[in-house]
Amino acid sequence: AQSVTQLGSHVSVSEGALVLLRCNYSSSVPPYLFWYVQYPNQGLQLLLKYTTGATLVKGINGFEAEFKKSETSFHLTKPSAHMSDAAEYFCAVSDYDGSGDKLTFGTGTRLAVRP
Amino acid sequence: EAGVAQSPRYKIIEKRQSVAFWCNPISGHATLYWYQQILGQGPKLLIQFQNNGVVDDSQLPKDRFSAERLKGVDSTLKIQPAKLEDSAVYLCASSVVYPPEQFFGPGTRLTVL
């Protein structure tokens, strides 16, 4: 069974500082990995995904993540935080079986951005 | 392209009452998912449909929860009777079979008093 661990339920950074949100996964098969963002009272929006190919994945809003198989990690980074990045971020691993993917989510990391 | 639609957005009921949520997926998306997101946790899959058939309902509390997908398009999720611990946001998502990318609706926030 897949599982996801997000270290740090709350992260606070200054505007313009590096954003690093950590995600480690457990999967018995080559994983598909995702980062979603959730703004208050909204659904989840896909930031980026890793399926196959290049291990450094670029997403929307300047975010990127690197798949490291040896470390079973998929950490999310952004070089310079913006106030609008304040939200909750979820890492997820997919159990894709040909009939659609079943996502297992981490518990989320709430990002605060200080002026 | 229209996104995933859900209604109502908010619902407050008393325990032991029943409630139903509605979801309209993105046109052409064969797969539909219902998730439960309890405050402070990540979403948890309740049920997955492909067209109008159930693919996975292993985490659906079948004694009180039921779901159907009419004609492979819209879906309803029902809780009867509701318990306090059912207070959560219920998210609907849809996707094509491949590539794996789920599109989420805005959710329905349920409060059980």
PDB file of C-alpha atoms in Angstrom:
ATOM      1  CA  ALA A   1       0.000   0.000   0.000  1.00  0.00           C
ATOM      2  CA  GLN A   2       1.126   3.505  -0.773  1.00  0.00           C
ATOM      3  CA  SER A   3       1.737   6.128   1.881  1.00  0.00           C
ATOM      4  CA  VAL A   4       2.937   9.721   1.998  1.00  0.00           C
ATOM      5  CA  THR A   5       4.685  11.608   4.781  1.00  0.00           C
ATOM      6  CA  GLN A   6       4.860  15.374   4.755  1.00  0.00           C
ATOM      7  CA  LEU A   7       7.312  16.716   7.304  1.00  0.00           C
ATOM      8  CA  GLY A   8       6.116  19.911   8.946  1.00  0.00           C
ATOM      9  CA  SER A   9       2.435  20.666   9.161  1.00  0.00           C
ATOM     10  CA  HIS A  10       3.202  24.395   9.179  1.00  0.00           C
ATOM     11  CA  VAL A  11       6.000  26.217   7.362  1.00  0.00           C
ATOM     12  CA  SER A  12       6.582  29.967   7.534  1.00  0.00           C
ATOM     13  CA  VAL A  13       8.881  31.886   5.215  1.00  0.00           C
ATOM     14  CA  SER A  14       9.536  35.511   4.434  1.00  0.00           C
ATOM     15  CA  GLU A  15       8.451  36.952   1.118  1.00  0.00           C
ATOM     16  CA  GLY A  16      11.261  36.404  -1.367  1.00  0.00           C
ATOM     17  CA  ALA A  17      12.761  33.496   0.560  1.00  0.00           C
ATOM     18  CA  LEU A  18      13.167  29.930  -0.637  1.00  0.00           C
ATOM     19  CA  VAL A  19      10.180  27.639  -0.178  1.00  0.00           C
ATOM     20  CA  LEU A  20      10.927  23.981   0.627  1.00  0.00           C
ATOM     21  CA  LEU A  21       8.098  21.589   1.425  1.00  0.00           C
ATOM     22  CA  ARG A  22       9.120  18.020   2.148  1.00  0.00           C
ATOM     23  CA  CYS A  23       7.439  14.851   0.947  1.00  0.00           C
ATOM     24  CA  ASN A  24       8.519  11.233   1.325  1.00  0.00           C
ATOM     25  CA  TYR A  25       6.544   8.360  -0.093  1.00  0.00           C
ATOM     26  CA  SER A  26       6.270   4.634   0.129  1.00  0.00           C
ATOM     27  CA  SER A  27       5.205   2.636  -2.891  1.00  0.00           C
ATOM     28  CA  SER A  28       5.523  -0.961  -4.008  1.00  0.00           C
ATOM     29  CA  VAL A  29       5.496   0.023  -7.676  1.00  0.00           C
ATOM     30  CA  PRO A  30       7.106   2.861  -9.655  1.00  0.00           C
ATOM     31  CA  PRO A  31       5.126   5.787  -8.356  1.00  0.00           C
ATOM     32  CA  TYR A  32       3.258   8.599  -9.933  1.00  0.00           C
ATOM     33  CA  LEU A  33       3.684  11.606  -7.655  1.00  0.00           C
ATOM     34  CA  PHE A  34       1.729  14.829  -7.383  1.00  0.00           C
ATOM     35  CA  TRP A  35       1.685  18.129  -5.558  1.00  0.00           C
ATOM     36  CA  TYR A  36      -1.633  19.899  -5.107  1.00  0.00           C
ATOM     37  CA  VAL A  37      -2.390  23.313  -3.621  1.00  0.00           C
ATOM     38  CA  GLN A  38      -5.580  24.188  -1.763  1.00  0.00           C
ATOM     39  CA  TYR A  39      -6.663  27.751  -1.098  1.00  0.00           C
ATOM     40  CA  PRO A  40      -9.279  28.446   1.594  1.00  0.00           C
ATOM     41  CA  ASN A  41     -12.736  27.158   0.733  1.00  0.00           C
ATOM     42  CA  GLN A  42     -11.573  25.814  -2.607  1.00  0.00           C
ATOM     43  CA  GLY A  43     -10.837  22.444  -4.104  1.00  0.00           C
ATOM     44  CA  LEU A  44      -7.400  21.114  -4.930  1.00  0.00           C
ATOM     45  CA  GLN A  45      -5.428  22.457  -7.858  1.00  0.00           C
ATOM     46  CA  LEU A  46      -2.625  20.471  -9.453  1.00  0.00           C
ATOM     47  CA  LEU A  47       0.772  22.169  -9.167  1.00  0.00           C
ATOM     48  CA  LEU A  48       2.870  19.502 -10.843  1.00  0.00           C
ATOM     49  CA  LYS A  49       3.200  15.781 -11.368  1.00  0.00           C
ATOM     50  CA  TYR A  50       5.842  13.147 -11.981  1.00  0.00           C
ATOM     51  CA  THR A  51       4.923  10.109 -14.048  1.00  0.00           C
ATOM     52  CA  THR A  52       7.949   9.035 -16.062  1.00  0.00           C
ATOM     53  CA  GLY A  53      10.969  10.649 -17.653  1.00  0.00           C
ATOM     54  CA  ALA A  54      12.780  13.690 -16.307  1.00  0.00           C
ATOM     55  CA  THR A  55      13.081  13.618 -12.546  1.00  0.00           C
ATOM     56  CA  LEU A  56      13.012  17.420 -12.182  1.00  0.00           C
ATOM     57  CA  VAL A  57       9.460  18.515 -12.785  1.00  0.00           C
ATOM     58  CA  LYS A  58       8.375  22.109 -13.285  1.00  0.00           C
ATOM     59  CA  GLY A  59       4.890  23.217 -12.408  1.00  0.00           C
ATOM     60  CA  ILE A  60       2.745  26.282 -12.292  1.00  0.00           C
ATOM     61  CA  ASN A  61       3.484  29.473 -10.366  1.00  0.00           C
ATOM     62  CA  GLY A  62       7.250  28.854 -10.368  1.00  0.00           C
ATOM     63  CA  PHE A  63       7.165  25.646  -8.333  1.00  0.00           C
ATOM     64  CA  GLU A  64       9.256  22.601  -9.106  1.00  0.00           C
ATOM     65  CA  ALA A  65       9.932  19.226  -7.525  1.00  0.00           C
ATOM     66  CA  GLU A  66      12.578  16.577  -7.928  1.00  0.00           C
ATOM     67  CA  PHE A  67      11.864  12.854  -7.823  1.00  0.00           C
ATOM     68  CA  LYS A  68      14.671  11.070  -5.965  1.00  0.00           C
ATOM     69  CA  LYS A  69      14.088   7.345  -6.037  1.00  0.00           C
ATOM     70  CA  SER A  70      17.031   6.543  -3.740  1.00  0.00           C
ATOM     71  CA  GLU A  71      15.610   8.845  -1.064  1.00  0.00           C
ATOM     72  CA  THR A  72      11.939   8.080  -1.842  1.00  0.00           C
ATOM     73  CA  SER A  73      11.391  11.834  -1.832  1.00  0.00           C
ATOM     74  CA  PHE A  74       9.540  14.380  -3.931  1.00  0.00           C
ATOM     75  CA  HIS A  75      10.204  17.719  -2.255  1.00  0.00           C
ATOM     76  CA  LEU A  76       8.547  20.885  -3.558  1.00  0.00           C
ATOM     77  CA  THR A  77      10.573  24.068  -3.980  1.00  0.00           C
ATOM     78  CA  LYS A  78      10.188  27.628  -5.165  1.00  0.00           C
ATOM     79  CA  PRO A  79      13.154  30.006  -5.273  1.00  0.00           C
ATOM     80  CA  SER A  80      11.277  33.096  -4.109  1.00  0.00           C
ATOM     81  CA  ALA A  81       8.065  33.051  -2.086  1.00  0.00           C
ATOM     82  CA  HIS A  82       5.212  35.390  -2.905  1.00  0.00           C
ATOM     83  CA  MET A  83       2.395  36.411  -0.612  1.00  0.00           C
ATOM     84  CA  SER A  84      -0.063  34.659  -2.932  1.00  0.00           C
ATOM     85  CA  ASP A  85       1.679  31.324  -2.244  1.00  0.00           C
ATOM     86  CA  ALA A  86       0.123  31.168   1.212  1.00  0.00           C
ATOM     87  CA  ALA A  87      -2.058  28.058   1.104  1.00  0.00           C
ATOM     88  CA  GLU A  88      -2.094  24.383   2.050  1.00  0.00           C
ATOM     89  CA  TYR A  89      -0.018  22.002  -0.007  1.00  0.00           C
ATOM     90  CA  PHE A  90      -0.617  18.277  -0.381  1.00  0.00           C
ATOM     91  CA  CYS A  91       1.717  15.654  -1.722  1.00  0.00           C
ATOM     92  CA  ALA A  92       0.087  12.544  -3.167  1.00  0.00           C
ATOM     93  CA  VAL A  93       1.142   9.201  -4.589  1.00  0.00           C
ATOM     94  CA  SER A  94      -0.894   7.361  -7.164  1.00  0.00           C
ATOM     95  CA  ASP A  95      -1.747   3.716  -7.425  1.00  0.00           C
ATOM     96  CA  TYR A  96      -2.460   3.653 -11.144  1.00  0.00           C
ATOM     97  CA  ASP A  97      -4.009   0.351 -12.215  1.00  0.00           C
ATOM     98  CA  GLY A  98      -5.258   1.119 -15.694  1.00  0.00           C
ATOM     99  CA  SER A  99      -8.729   2.119 -14.572  1.00  0.00           C
ATOM    100  CA  GLY A 100      -7.760   5.445 -13.138  1.00  0.00           C
ATOM    101  CA  ASP A 101      -5.420   6.464 -10.411  1.00  0.00           C
ATOM    102  CA  LYS A 102      -6.167   6.205  -6.715  1.00  0.00           C
ATOM    103  CA  LEU A 103      -4.481   9.010  -4.862  1.00  0.00           C
ATOM    104  CA  THR A 104      -3.109   8.649  -1.353  1.00  0.00           C
ATOM    105  CA  PHE A 105      -2.516  12.064   0.169  1.00  0.00           C
ATOM    106  CA  GLY A 106      -0.225  13.300   2.884  1.00  0.00           C
ATOM    107  CA  THR A 107      -1.616  15.285   5.780  1.00  0.00           C
ATOM    108  CA  GLY A 108      -0.678  18.587   4.186  1.00  0.00           C
ATOM    109  CA  THR A 109       1.650  21.487   4.917  1.00  0.00           C
ATOM    110  CA  ARG A 110       0.264  24.936   5.544  1.00  0.00           C
ATOM    111  CA  LEU A 111       2.564  27.585   4.092  1.00  0.00           C
ATOM    112  CA  ALA A 112       2.544  31.066   5.577  1.00  0.00           C
ATOM    113  CA  VAL A 113       4.404  33.911   3.869  1.00  0.00           C
ATOM    114  CA  ARG A 114       5.523  36.837   6.013  1.00  0.00           C
ATOM    115  CA  PRO A 115       5.812  40.322   4.483  1.00  0.00           C
TER     116      PRO A 115
ATOM    117  CA  GLU B   1     -13.601  24.186 -20.376  1.00  0.00           C
ATOM    118  CA  ALA B   2     -16.005  23.974 -17.452  1.00  0.00           C
ATOM    119  CA  GLY B   3     -14.595  22.452 -14.292  1.00  0.00           C
ATOM    120  CA  VAL B   4     -16.059  19.960 -11.857  1.00  0.00           C
ATOM    121  CA  ALA B   5     -19.258  21.311 -10.341  1.00  0.00           C
ATOM    122  CA  GLN B   6     -20.510  20.446  -6.862  1.00  0.00           C
ATOM    123  CA  SER B   7     -23.546  21.446  -4.866  1.00  0.00           C
ATOM    124  CA  PRO B   8     -24.383  22.516  -2.310  1.00  0.00           C
ATOM    125  CA  ARG B   9     -21.218  24.309  -1.194  1.00  0.00           C
ATOM    126  CA  TYR B  10     -22.204  24.262   2.452  1.00  0.00           C
ATOM    127  CA  LYS B  11     -24.603  22.144   4.459  1.00  0.00           C
ATOM    128  CA  ILE B  12     -25.441  22.087   8.150  1.00  0.00           C
ATOM    129  CA  ILE B  13     -27.531  19.241   9.541  1.00  0.00           C
ATOM    130  CA  GLU B  14     -28.200  17.584  12.857  1.00  0.00           C
ATOM    131  CA  LYS B  15     -26.949  14.119  13.652  1.00  0.00           C
ATOM    132  CA  ARG B  16     -29.141  11.277  12.455  1.00  0.00           C
ATOM    133  CA  GLN B  17     -30.456  13.380   9.571  1.00  0.00           C
ATOM    134  CA  SER B  18     -29.732  12.477   5.964  1.00  0.00           C
ATOM    135  CA  VAL B  19     -27.899  14.553   3.373  1.00  0.00           C
ATOM    136  CA  ALA B  20     -27.003  14.280  -0.297  1.00  0.00           C
ATOM    137  CA  PHE B  21     -24.274  15.871  -2.366  1.00  0.00           C
ATOM    138  CA  TRP B  22     -24.203  16.250  -6.128  1.00  0.00           C
ATOM    139  CA  CYS B  23     -21.281  16.282  -8.544  1.00  0.00           C
ATOM    140  CA  ASN B  24     -21.096  17.010 -12.258  1.00  0.00           C
ATOM    141  CA  PRO B  25     -17.704  16.010 -13.684  1.00  0.00           C
ATOM    142  CA  ILE B  26     -15.843  17.509 -16.603  1.00  0.00           C
ATOM    143  CA  SER B  27     -17.444  16.469 -19.876  1.00  0.00           C
ATOM    144  CA  GLY B  28     -15.856  13.333 -21.287  1.00  0.00           C
ATOM    145  CA  HIS B  29     -14.190  12.252 -18.045  1.00  0.00           C
ATOM    146  CA  ALA B  30     -14.917   8.574 -17.546  1.00  0.00           C
ATOM    147  CA  THR B  31     -13.604   8.326 -14.004  1.00  0.00           C
ATOM    148  CA  LEU B  32     -15.197  10.026 -11.005  1.00  0.00           C
ATOM    149  CA  TYR B  33     -14.002  10.061  -7.410  1.00  0.00           C
ATOM    150  CA  TRP B  34     -15.459  11.110  -4.074  1.00  0.00           C
ATOM    151  CA  TYR B  35     -13.071  12.082  -1.291  1.00  0.00           C
ATOM    152  CA  GLN B  36     -13.639  12.966   2.353  1.00  0.00           C
ATOM    153  CA  GLN B  37     -11.353  15.628   3.817  1.00  0.00           C
ATOM    154  CA  ILE B  38     -11.532  15.980   7.583  1.00  0.00           C
ATOM    155  CA  LEU B  39     -10.127  19.191   9.024  1.00  0.00           C
ATOM    156  CA  GLY B  40      -6.353  18.980   9.328  1.00  0.00           C
ATOM    157  CA  GLN B  41      -6.046  15.880   7.172  1.00  0.00           C
ATOM    158  CA  GLY B  42      -5.484  15.063   3.543  1.00  0.00           C
ATOM    159  CA  PRO B  43      -8.360  13.871   1.387  1.00  0.00           C
ATOM    160  CA  LYS B  44      -9.283  10.212   1.698  1.00  0.00           C
ATOM    161  CA  LEU B  45     -10.811   8.317  -1.207  1.00  0.00           C
ATOM    162  CA  LEU B  46     -14.326   7.076  -0.511  1.00  0.00           C
ATOM    163  CA  ILE B  47     -15.369   5.680  -3.877  1.00  0.00           C
ATOM    164  CA  GLN B  48     -14.198   5.566  -7.481  1.00  0.00           C
ATOM    165  CA  PHE B  49     -16.425   5.096 -10.521  1.00  0.00           C
ATOM    166  CA  GLN B  50     -15.462   4.357 -14.075  1.00  0.00           C
ATOM    167  CA  ASN B  51     -18.376   5.291 -16.284  1.00  0.00           C
ATOM    168  CA  ASN B  52     -21.316   4.102 -14.167  1.00  0.00           C
ATOM    169  CA  GLY B  53     -19.564   1.153 -12.537  1.00  0.00           C
ATOM    170  CA  VAL B  54     -17.860   1.098  -9.144  1.00  0.00           C
ATOM    171  CA  VAL B  55     -14.107   0.456  -9.339  1.00  0.00           C
ATOM    172  CA  ASP B  56     -13.243   0.846  -5.662  1.00  0.00           C
ATOM    173  CA  ASP B  57     -15.483   1.448  -2.657  1.00  0.00           C
ATOM    174  CA  SER B  58     -13.320  -0.276  -0.066  1.00  0.00           C
ATOM    175  CA  GLN B  59     -13.169   2.812   2.179  1.00  0.00           C
ATOM    176  CA  LEU B  60     -16.831   3.765   1.926  1.00  0.00           C
ATOM    177  CA  PRO B  61     -18.727   3.197   5.209  1.00  0.00           C
ATOM    178  CA  LYS B  62     -21.489   1.291   3.519  1.00  0.00           C
ATOM    179  CA  ASP B  63     -23.736   1.147   6.556  1.00  0.00           C
ATOM    180  CA  ARG B  64     -24.437   4.854   6.183  1.00  0.00           C
ATOM    181  CA  PHE B  65     -22.872   6.090   2.952  1.00  0.00           C
ATOM    182  CA  SER B  66     -24.092   5.350  -0.551  1.00  0.00           C
ATOM    183  CA  ALA B  67     -23.174   6.707  -3.955  1.00  0.00           C
ATOM    184  CA  GLU B  68     -24.345   6.325  -7.493  1.00  0.00           C
ATOM    185  CA  ARG B  69     -23.351   7.637 -10.858  1.00  0.00           C
ATOM    186  CA  LEU B  70     -26.259   8.167 -13.160  1.00  0.00           C
ATOM    187  CA  LYS B  71     -25.716   7.256 -16.819  1.00  0.00           C
ATOM    188  CA  GLY B  72     -21.977   7.570 -16.321  1.00  0.00           C
ATOM    189  CA  VAL B  73     -22.130  11.332 -15.834  1.00  0.00           C
ATOM    190  CA  ASP B  74     -23.460  13.008 -12.671  1.00  0.00           C
ATOM    191  CA  SER B  75     -23.004  11.448  -9.282  1.00  0.00           C
ATOM    192  CA  THR B  76     -24.633  11.730  -5.885  1.00  0.00           C
ATOM    193  CA  LEU B  77     -23.193  10.830  -2.503  1.00  0.00           C
ATOM    194  CA  LYS B  78     -25.622  10.255   0.361  1.00  0.00           C
ATOM    195  CA  ILE B  79     -25.174   9.913   4.091  1.00  0.00           C
ATOM    196  CA  GLN B  80     -27.990   8.412   6.144  1.00  0.00           C
ATOM    197  CA  PRO B  81     -27.971   8.786   9.090  1.00  0.00           C
ATOM    198  CA  ALA B  82     -25.216  11.333   9.651  1.00  0.00           C
ATOM    199  CA  LYS B  83     -22.873  11.215  12.633  1.00  0.00           C
ATOM    200  CA  LEU B  84     -20.837  13.986  14.209  1.00  0.00           C
ATOM    201  CA  GLU B  85     -17.646  12.489  12.785  1.00  0.00           C
ATOM    202  CA  ASP B  86     -18.973  12.927   9.248  1.00  0.00           C
ATOM    203  CA  SER B  87     -18.267  16.657   9.495  1.00  0.00           C
ATOM    204  CA  ALA B  88     -15.800  17.239   6.683  1.00  0.00           C
ATOM    205  CA  VAL B  89     -15.370  18.614   3.191  1.00  0.00           C
ATOM    206  CA  TYR B  90     -16.548  16.221   0.501  1.00  0.00           C
ATOM    207  CA  LEU B  91     -14.576  16.600  -2.698  1.00  0.00           C
ATOM    208  CA  CYS B  92     -15.502  15.288  -6.095  1.00  0.00           C
ATOM    209  CA  ALA B  93     -12.863  14.779  -8.778  1.00  0.00           C
ATOM    210  CA  SER B  94     -12.863  13.478 -12.319  1.00  0.00           C
ATOM    211  CA  SER B  95     -10.281  12.319 -14.809  1.00  0.00           C
ATOM    212  CA  VAL B  96      -9.762  10.597 -18.111  1.00  0.00           C
ATOM    213  CA  VAL B  97      -8.355   7.086 -17.828  1.00  0.00           C
ATOM    214  CA  TYR B  98      -4.896   8.212 -18.889  1.00  0.00           C
ATOM    215  CA  PRO B  99      -2.861  10.337 -18.229  1.00  0.00           C
ATOM    216  CA  PRO B 100      -3.359  10.238 -14.482  1.00  0.00           C
ATOM    217  CA  GLU B 101      -4.510  13.705 -13.458  1.00  0.00           C
ATOM    218  CA  GLN B 102      -7.551  14.360 -11.335  1.00  0.00           C
ATOM    219  CA  PHE B 103      -9.480  17.614 -11.514  1.00  0.00           C
ATOM    220  CA  PHE B 104     -11.197  18.620  -8.294  1.00  0.00           C
ATOM    221  CA  GLY B 105     -14.404  20.484  -7.640  1.00  0.00           C
ATOM    222  CA  PRO B 106     -14.716  23.157  -4.930  1.00  0.00           C
ATOM    223  CA  GLY B 107     -16.118  20.713  -2.395  1.00  0.00           C
ATOM    224  CA  THR B 108     -19.114  20.622  -0.076  1.00  0.00           C
ATOM    225  CA  ARG B 109     -18.460  21.541   3.532  1.00  0.00           C
ATOM    226  CA  LEU B 110     -20.695  19.448   5.806  1.00  0.00           C
ATOM    227  CA  THR B 111     -21.231  20.331   9.448  1.00  0.00           C
ATOM    228  CA  VAL B 112     -23.080  17.809  11.600  1.00  0.00           C
ATOM    229  CA  LEU B 113     -24.386  19.234  14.895  1.00  0.00           C
TER     230      LEU B 113
END
